[in-house]
Coordinates of N, CA, C and O in Angstrom, one line a residue:
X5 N 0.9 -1.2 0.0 CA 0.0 0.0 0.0 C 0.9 1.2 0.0 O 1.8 1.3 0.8
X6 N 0.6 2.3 -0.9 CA 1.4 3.5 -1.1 C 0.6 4.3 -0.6 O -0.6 4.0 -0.5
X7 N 0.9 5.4 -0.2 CA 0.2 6.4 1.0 C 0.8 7.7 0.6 O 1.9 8.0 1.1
X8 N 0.1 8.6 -0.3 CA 0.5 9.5 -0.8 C 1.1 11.1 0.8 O 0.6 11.4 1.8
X9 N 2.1 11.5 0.2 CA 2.4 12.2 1.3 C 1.5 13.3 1.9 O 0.9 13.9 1.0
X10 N 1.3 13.7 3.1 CA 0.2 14.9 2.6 C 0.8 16.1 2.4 O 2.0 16.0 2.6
X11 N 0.1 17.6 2.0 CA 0.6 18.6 1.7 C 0.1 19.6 2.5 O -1.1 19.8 2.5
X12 N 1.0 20.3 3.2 CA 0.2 21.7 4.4 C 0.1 22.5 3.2 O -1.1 22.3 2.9
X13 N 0.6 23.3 2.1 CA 0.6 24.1 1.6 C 1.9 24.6 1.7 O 2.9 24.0 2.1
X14 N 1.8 26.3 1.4 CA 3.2 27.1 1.1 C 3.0 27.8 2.4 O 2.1 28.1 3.2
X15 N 4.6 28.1 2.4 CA 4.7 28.8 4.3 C 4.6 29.9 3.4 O 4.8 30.1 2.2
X16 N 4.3 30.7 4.6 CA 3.3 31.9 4.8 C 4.1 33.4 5.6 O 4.9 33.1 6.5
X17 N 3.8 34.9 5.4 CA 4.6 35.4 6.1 C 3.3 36.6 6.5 O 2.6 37.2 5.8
X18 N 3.4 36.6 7.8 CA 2.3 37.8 8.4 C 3.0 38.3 8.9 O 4.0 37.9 9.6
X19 N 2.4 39.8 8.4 CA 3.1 41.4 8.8 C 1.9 41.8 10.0 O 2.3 42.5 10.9
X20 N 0.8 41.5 10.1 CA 0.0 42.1 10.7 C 0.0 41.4 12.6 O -0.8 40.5 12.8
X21 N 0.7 41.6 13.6 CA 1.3 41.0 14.2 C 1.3 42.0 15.5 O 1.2 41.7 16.7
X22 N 1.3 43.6 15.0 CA 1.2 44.5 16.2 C -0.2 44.9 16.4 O -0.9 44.9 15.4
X23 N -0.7 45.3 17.5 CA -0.2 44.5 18.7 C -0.4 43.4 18.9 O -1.3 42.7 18.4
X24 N 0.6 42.7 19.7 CA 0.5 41.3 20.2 C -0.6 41.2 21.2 O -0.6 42.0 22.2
X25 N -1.7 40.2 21.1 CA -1.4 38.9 20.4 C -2.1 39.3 19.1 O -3.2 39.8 19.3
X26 N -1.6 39.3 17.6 CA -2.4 39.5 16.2 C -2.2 38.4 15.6 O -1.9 37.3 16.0
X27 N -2.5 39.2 14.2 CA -2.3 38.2 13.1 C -2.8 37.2 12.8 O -2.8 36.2 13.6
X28 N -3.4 37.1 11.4 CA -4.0 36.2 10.8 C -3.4 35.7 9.4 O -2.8 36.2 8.5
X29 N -3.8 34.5 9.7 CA -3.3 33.5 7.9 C -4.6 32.6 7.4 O -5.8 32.5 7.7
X30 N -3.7 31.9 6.6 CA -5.2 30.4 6.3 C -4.1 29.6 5.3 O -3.4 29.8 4.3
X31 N -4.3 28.6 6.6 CA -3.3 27.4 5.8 C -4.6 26.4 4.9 O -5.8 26.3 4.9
X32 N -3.2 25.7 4.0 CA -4.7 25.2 3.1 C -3.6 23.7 2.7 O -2.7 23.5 1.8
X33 N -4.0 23.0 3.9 CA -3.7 21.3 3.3 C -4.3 20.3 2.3 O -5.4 20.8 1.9
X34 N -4.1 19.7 2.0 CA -4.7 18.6 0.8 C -5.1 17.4 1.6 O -4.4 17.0 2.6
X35 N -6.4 16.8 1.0 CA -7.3 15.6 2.0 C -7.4 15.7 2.7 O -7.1 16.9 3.1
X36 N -7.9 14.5 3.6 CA -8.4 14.8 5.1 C -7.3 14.8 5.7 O -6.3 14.4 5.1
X37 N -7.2 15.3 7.1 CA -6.2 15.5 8.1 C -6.1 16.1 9.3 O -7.2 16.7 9.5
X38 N -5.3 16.4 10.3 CA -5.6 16.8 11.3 C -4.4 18.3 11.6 O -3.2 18.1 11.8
X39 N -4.8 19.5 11.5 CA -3.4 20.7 11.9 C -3.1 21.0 13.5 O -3.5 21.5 14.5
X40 N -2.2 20.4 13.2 CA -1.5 20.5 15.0 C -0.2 21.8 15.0 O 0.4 22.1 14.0
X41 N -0.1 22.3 16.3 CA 1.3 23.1 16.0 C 2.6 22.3 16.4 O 2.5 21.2 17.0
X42 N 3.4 22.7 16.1 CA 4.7 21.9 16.3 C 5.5 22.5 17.6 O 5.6 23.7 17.7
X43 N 6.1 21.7 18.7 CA 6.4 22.2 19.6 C 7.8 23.1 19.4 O 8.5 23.0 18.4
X44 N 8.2 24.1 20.7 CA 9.1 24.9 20.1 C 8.5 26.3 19.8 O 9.0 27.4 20.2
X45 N 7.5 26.2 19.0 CA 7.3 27.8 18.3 C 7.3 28.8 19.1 O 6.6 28.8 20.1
X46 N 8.0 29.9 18.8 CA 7.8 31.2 19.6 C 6.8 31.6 20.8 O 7.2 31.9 21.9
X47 N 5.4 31.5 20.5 CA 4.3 31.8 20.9 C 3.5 31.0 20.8 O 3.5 29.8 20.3
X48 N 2.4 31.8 21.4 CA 0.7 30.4 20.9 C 0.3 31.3 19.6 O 0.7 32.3 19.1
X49 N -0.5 30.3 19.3 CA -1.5 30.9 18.5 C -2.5 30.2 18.8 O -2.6 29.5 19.8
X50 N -3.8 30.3 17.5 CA -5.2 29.8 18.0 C -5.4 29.0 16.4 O -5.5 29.6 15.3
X51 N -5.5 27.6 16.6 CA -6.1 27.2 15.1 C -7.2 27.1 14.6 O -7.4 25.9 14.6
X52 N -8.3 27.8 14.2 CA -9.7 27.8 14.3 C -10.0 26.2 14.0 O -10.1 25.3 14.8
X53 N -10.1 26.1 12.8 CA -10.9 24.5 12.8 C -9.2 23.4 12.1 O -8.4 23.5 11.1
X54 N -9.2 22.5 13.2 CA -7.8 21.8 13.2 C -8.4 20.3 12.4 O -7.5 19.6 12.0
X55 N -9.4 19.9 12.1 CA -9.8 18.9 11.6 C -9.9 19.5 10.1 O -10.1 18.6 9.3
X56 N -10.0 20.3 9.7 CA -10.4 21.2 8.2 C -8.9 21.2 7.0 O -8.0 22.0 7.3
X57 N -8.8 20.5 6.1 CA -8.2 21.1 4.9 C -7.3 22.4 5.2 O -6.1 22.4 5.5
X58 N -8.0 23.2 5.1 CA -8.3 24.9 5.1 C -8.2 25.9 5.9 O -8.7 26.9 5.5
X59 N -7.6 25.8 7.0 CA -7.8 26.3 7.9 C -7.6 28.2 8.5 O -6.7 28.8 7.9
X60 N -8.1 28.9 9.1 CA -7.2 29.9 9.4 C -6.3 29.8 11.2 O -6.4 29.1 12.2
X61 N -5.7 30.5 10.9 CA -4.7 30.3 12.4 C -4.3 32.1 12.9 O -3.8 33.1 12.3
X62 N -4.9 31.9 14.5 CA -5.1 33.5 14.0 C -4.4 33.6 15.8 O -4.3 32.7 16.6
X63 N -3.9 34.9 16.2 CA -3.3 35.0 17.3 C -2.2 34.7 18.1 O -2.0 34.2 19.2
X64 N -1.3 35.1 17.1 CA 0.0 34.9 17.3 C 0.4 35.5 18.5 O -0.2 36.5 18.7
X65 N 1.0 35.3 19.3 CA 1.4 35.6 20.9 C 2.6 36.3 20.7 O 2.8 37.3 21.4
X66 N 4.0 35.6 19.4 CA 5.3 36.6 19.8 C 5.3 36.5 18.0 O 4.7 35.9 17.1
X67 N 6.7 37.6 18.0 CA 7.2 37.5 16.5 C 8.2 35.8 16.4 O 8.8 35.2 17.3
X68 N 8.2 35.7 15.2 CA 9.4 34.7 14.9 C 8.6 33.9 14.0 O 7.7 34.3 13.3
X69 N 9.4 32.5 14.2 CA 9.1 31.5 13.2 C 7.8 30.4 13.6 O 8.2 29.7 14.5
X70 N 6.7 30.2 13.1 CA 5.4 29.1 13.4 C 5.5 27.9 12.6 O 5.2 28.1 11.4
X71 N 5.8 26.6 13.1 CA 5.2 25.7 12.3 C 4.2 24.8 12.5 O 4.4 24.2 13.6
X72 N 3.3 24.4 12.0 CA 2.2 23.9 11.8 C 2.3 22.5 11.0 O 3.1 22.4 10.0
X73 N 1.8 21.6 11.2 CA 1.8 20.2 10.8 C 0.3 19.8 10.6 O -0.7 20.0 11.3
X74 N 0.5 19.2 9.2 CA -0.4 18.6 8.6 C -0.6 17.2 8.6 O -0.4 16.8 7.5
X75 N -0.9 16.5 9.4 CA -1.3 14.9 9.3 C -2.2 14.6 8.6 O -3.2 15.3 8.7
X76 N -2.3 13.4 7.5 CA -3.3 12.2 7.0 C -3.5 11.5 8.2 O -2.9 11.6 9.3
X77 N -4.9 10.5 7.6 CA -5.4 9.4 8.0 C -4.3 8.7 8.8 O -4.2 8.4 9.9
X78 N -3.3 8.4 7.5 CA -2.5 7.4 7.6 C -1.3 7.1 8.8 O -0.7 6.1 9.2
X79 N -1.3 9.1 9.2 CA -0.4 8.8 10.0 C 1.1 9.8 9.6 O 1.9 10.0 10.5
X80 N 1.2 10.2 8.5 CA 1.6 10.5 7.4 C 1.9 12.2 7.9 O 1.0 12.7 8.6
X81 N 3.3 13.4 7.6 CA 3.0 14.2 7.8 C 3.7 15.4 6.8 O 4.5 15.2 5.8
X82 N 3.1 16.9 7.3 CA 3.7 17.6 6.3 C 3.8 18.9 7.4 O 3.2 19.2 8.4
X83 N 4.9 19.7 6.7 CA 4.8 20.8 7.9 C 4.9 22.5 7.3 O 5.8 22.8 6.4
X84 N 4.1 23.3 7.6 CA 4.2 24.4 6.7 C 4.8 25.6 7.8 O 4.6 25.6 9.0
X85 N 5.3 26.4 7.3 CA 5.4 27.5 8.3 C 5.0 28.9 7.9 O 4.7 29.3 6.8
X86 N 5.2 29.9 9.5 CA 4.5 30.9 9.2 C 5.5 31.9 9.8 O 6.0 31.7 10.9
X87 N 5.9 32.9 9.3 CA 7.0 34.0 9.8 C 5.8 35.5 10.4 O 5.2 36.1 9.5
X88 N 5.8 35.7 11.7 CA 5.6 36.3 11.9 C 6.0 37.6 12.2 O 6.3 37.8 13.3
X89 N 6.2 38.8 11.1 CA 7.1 40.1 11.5 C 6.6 41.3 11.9 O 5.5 41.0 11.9
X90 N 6.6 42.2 12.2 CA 6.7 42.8 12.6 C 6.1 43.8 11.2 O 6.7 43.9 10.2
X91 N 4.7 44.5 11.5 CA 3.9 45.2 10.4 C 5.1 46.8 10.3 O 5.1 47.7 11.1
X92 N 5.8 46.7 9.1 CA 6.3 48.4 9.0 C 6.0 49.2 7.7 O 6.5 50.2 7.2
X93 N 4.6 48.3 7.2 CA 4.0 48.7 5.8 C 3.6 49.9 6.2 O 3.2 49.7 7.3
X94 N 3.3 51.5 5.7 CA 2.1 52.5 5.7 C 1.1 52.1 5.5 O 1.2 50.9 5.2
X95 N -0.1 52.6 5.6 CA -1.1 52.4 5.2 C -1.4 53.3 4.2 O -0.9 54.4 4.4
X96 N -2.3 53.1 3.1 CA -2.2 53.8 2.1 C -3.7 55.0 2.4 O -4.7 54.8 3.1
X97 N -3.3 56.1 1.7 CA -4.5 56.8 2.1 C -5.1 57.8 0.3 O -4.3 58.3 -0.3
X98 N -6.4 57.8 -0.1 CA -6.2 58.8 -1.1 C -7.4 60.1 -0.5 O -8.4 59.9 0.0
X99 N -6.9 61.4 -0.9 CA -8.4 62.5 -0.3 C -8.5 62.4 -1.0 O -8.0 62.1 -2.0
X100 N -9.9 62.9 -0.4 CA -11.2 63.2 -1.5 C -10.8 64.7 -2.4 O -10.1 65.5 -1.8
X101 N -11.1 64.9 -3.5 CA -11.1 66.1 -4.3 C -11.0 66.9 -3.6 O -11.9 66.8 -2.7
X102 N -10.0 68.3 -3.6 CA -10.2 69.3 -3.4 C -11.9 70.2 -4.1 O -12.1 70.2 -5.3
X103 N -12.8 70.9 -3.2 CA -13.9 71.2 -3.1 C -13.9 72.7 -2.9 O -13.0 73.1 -2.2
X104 N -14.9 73.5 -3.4 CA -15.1 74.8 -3.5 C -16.6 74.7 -2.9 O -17.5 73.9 -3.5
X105 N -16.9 75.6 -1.6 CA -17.9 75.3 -0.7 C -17.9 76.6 -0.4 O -16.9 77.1 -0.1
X106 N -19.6 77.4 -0.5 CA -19.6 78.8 -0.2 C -20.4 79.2 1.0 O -21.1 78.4 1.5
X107 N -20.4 80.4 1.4 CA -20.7 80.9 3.0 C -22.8 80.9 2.6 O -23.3 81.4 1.6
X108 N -23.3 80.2 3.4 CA -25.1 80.6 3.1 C -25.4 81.7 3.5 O -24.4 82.5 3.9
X109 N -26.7 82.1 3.5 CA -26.9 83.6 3.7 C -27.1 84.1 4.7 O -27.8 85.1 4.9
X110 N -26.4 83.2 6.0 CA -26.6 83.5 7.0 C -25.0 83.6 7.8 O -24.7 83.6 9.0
X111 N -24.0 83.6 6.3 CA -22.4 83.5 6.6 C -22.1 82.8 7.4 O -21.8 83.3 8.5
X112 N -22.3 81.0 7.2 CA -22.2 80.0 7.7 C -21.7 79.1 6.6 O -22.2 79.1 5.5
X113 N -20.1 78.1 7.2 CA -19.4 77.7 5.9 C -19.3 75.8 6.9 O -18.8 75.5 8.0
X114 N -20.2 74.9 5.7 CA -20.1 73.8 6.2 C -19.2 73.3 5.9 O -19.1 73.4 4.7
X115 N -18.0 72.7 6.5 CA -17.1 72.1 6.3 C -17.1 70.2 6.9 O -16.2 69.4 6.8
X116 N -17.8 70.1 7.2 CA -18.2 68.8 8.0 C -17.9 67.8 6.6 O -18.2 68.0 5.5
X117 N -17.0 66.7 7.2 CA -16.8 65.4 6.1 C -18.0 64.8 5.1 O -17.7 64.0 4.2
X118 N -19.4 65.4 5.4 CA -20.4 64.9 5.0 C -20.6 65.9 3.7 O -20.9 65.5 2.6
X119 N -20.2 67.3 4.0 CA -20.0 67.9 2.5 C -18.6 68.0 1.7 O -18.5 68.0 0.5
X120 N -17.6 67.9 2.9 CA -16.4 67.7 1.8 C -16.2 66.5 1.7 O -15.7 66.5 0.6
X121 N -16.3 65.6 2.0 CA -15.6 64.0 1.4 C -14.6 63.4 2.5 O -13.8 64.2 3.2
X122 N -14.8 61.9 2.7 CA -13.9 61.5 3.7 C -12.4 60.6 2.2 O -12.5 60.3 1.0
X123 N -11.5 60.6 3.3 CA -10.3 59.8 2.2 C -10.7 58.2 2.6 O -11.1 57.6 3.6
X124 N -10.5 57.8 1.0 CA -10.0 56.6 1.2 C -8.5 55.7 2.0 O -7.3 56.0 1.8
X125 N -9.0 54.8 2.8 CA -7.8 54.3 3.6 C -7.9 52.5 3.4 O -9.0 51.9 3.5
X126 N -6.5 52.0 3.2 CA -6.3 50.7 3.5 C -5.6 50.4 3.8 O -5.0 51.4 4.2
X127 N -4.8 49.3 3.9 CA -4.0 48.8 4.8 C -3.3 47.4 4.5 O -3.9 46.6 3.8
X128 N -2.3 47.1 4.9 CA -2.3 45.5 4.8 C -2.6 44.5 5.9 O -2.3 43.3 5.7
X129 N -3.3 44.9 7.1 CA -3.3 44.5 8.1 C -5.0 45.3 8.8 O -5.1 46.5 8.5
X130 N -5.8 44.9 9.3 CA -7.3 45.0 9.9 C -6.8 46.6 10.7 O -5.7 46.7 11.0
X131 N -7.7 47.7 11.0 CA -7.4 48.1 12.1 C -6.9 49.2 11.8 O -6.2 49.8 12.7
X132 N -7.0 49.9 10.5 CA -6.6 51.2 9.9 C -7.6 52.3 9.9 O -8.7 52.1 9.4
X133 N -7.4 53.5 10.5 CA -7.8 54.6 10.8 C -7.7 55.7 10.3 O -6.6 55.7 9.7
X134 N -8.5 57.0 10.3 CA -7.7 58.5 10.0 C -8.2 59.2 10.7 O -9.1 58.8 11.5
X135 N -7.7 60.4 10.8 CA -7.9 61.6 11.5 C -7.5 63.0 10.7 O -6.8 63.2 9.7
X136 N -7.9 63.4 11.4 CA -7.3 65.4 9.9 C -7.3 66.2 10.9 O -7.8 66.1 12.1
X137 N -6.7 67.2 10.2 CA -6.6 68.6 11.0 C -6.8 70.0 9.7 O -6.6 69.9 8.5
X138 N -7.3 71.1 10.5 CA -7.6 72.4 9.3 C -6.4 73.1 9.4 O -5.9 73.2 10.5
X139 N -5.8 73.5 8.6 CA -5.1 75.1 8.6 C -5.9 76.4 8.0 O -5.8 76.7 6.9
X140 N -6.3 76.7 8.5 CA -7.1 78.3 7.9 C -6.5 79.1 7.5 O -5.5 79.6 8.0
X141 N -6.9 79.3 6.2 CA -6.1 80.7 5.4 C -7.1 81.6 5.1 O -6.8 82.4 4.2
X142 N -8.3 81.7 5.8 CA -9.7 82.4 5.6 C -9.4 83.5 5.7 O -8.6 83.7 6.6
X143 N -9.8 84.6 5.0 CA -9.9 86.1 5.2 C -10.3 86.5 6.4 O -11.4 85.9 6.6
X144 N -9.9 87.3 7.5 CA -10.8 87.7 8.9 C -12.3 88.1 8.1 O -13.4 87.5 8.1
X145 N -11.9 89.3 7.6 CA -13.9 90.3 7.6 C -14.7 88.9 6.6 O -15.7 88.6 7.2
X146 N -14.6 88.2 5.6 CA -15.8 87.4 5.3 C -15.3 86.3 5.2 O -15.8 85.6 4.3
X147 N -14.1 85.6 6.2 CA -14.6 84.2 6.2 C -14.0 83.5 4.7 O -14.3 82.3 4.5
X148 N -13.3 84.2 3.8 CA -13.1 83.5 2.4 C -12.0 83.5 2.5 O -11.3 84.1 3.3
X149 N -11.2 82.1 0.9 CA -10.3 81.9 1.4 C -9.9 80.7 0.6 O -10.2 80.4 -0.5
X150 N -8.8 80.0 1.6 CA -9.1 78.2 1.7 C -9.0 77.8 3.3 O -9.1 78.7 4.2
X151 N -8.9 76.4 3.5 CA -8.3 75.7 4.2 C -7.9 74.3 3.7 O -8.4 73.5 2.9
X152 N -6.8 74.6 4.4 CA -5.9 73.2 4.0 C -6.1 71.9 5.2 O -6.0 72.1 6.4
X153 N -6.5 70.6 4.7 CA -7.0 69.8 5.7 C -6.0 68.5 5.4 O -6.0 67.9 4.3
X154 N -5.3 68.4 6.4 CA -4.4 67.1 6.3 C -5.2 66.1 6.9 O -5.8 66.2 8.0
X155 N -5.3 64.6 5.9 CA -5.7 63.7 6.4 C -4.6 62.7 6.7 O -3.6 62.5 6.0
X156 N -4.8 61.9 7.9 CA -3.5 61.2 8.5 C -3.8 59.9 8.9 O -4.3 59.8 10.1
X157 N -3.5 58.5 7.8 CA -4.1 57.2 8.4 C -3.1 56.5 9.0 O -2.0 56.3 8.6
X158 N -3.7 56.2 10.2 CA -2.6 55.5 11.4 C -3.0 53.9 11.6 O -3.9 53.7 12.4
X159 N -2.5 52.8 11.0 CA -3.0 51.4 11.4 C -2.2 51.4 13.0 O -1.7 52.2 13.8
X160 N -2.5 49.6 13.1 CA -2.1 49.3 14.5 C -1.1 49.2 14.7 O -1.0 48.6 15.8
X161 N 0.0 49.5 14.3 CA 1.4 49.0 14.5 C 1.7 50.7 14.5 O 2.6 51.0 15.2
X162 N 1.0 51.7 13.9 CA 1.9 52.8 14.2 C 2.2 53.8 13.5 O 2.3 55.0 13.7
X163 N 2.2 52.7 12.0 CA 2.5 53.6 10.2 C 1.5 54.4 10.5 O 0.4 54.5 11.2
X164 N 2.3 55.2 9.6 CA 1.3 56.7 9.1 C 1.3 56.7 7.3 O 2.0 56.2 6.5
X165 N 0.0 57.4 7.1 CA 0.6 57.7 5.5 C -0.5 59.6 5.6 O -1.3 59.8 6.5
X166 N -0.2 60.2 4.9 CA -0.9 61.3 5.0 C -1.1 61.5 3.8 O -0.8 60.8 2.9
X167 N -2.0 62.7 3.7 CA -2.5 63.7 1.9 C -3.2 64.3 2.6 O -3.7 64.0 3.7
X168 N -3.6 65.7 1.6 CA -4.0 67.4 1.8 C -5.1 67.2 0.6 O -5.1 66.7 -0.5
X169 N -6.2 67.9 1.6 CA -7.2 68.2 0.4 C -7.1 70.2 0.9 O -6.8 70.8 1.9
X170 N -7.5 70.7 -0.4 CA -7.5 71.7 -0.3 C -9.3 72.3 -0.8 O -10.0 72.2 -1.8
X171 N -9.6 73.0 0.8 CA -11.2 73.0 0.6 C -10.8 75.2 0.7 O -10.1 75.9 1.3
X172 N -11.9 75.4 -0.4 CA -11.8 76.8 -1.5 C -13.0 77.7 -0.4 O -14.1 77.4 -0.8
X173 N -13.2 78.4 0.6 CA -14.1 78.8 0.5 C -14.7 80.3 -0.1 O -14.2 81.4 0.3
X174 N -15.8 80.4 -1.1 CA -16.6 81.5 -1.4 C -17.5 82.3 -1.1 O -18.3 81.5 -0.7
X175 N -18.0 83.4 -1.0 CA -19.0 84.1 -0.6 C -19.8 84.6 -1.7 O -19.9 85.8 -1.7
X176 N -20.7 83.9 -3.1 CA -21.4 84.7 -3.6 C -22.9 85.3 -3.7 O -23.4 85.7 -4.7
X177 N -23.2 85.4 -2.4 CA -24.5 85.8 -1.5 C -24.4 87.5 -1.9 O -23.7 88.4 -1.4
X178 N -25.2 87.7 -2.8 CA -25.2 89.1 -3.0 C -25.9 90.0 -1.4 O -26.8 89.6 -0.7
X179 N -25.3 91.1 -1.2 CA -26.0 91.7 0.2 C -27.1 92.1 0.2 O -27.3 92.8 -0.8
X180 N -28.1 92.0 0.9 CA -29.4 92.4 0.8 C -29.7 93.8 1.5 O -29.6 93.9 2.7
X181 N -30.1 94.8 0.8 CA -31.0 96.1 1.3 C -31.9 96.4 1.0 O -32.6 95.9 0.1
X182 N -32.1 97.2 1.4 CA -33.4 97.4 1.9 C -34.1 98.3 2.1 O -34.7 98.4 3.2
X183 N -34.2 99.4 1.0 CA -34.2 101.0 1.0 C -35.2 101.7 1.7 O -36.1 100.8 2.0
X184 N -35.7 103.0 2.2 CA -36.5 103.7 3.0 C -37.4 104.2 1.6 O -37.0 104.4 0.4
X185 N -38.7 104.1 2.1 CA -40.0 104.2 1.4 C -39.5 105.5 0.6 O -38.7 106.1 1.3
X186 N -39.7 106.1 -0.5 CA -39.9 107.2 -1.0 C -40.3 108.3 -0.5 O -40.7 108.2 0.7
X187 N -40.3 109.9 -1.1 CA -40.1 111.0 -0.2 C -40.8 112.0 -1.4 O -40.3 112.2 -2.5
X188 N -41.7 112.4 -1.0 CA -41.7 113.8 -1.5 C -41.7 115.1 -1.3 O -42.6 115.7 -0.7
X189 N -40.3 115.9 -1.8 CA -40.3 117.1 -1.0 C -40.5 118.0 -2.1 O -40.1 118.1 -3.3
X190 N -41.6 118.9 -1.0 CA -41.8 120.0 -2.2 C -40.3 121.3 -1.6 O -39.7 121.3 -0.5
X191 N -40.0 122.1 -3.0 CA -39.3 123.3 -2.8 C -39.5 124.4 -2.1 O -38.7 125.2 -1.7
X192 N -41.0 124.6 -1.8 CA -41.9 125.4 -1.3 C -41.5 125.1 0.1 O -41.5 126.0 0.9
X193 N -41.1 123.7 0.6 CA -40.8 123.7 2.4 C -39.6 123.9 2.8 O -38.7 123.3 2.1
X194 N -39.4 124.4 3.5 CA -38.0 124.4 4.4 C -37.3 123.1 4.9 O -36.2 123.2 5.5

């Protein structure tokens, strides 16, 4: 009887690891079998389903090297590994279009993300964020101008990536008055 070998798959490298305990993968064995870890490894981790082909393995405890074993029926084994490093990718971020947004007629200028646009942000790793800040270049007497708004995405490990939208503001609210009733003066009065 020949008893074909089994196969864990290809070792694997996760960046996504800060903070400890992180990081996720998905090992992917051939036929039935059972994924055990191998003793030794850096840390714990957590194997979701250990009877499955397929599995994911998530919660790495330290950085370094993970290996994982793949058993057959037969008894039979294979071993894949997983390098856990240390995340120092950025996260990528793009703003939204610079926007030209004008004062209402009550010289009130919405700036809120819901009229200017929020940036797109991703990551290589769950857990990526932004935050922004204004610089004002607004005129004092009406408020016109720009502002410059840096948006700044921070994942869990720490990276930054940044970009500037530049928001235009206008005033073309013509002023309203409101003139005094008409007059008639005769020459005859003082």
């Amino acid at each position: 009887v020949v008893t074909a070998k089994p196969n864990a798959g290809i070792d694997q490298s996760v960046y996504c690891s800060a903070p400890l305990p992180g990081g996720t993968t998905t090992m992917a064995g051939t036929g039935s079998g059972t994924w055990s870890t191998q003793i030794g490894n850096p840390g714990s981790s957590t194997i979701t389903s250990p009877s499955s082909p397929t599995t994911t393995i998530t919660t790495f405890s330290a950085m370094g090297t993970y290996y994982f074993i793949w058993t057959n029926a037969s008894g039979c084994t294979d071993t894949a590994s997983v390098i856990v490093i240390p995340d120092t990718i950025p996260p990528t971020i793009t703003c939204p279009s610079n926007i030209t947004i004008y004062r209402n007629i009550i010289c009130i200028i919405d700036t809120s993300l819901s009229t200017t646009g929020s940036p797109n942000v991703s990551d290589n790793c769950p857990g990526v964020g932004f935050t922004y800040s204004d610089s004002s270049n607004l005129d004092q007497c009406n408020s016109t101008g720009s502002i410059t708004r840096t948006f700044t995405a921070t994942d869990l490990s720490g990276n930054t990536a940044s970009c500037i939208q530049i928001i235009t503001v206008l005033d073309t609210t013509r002023p309203a008055i409101t003139c005094p009733a008409n007059l008639t003066i005769n020459c005859e009065d003082n």
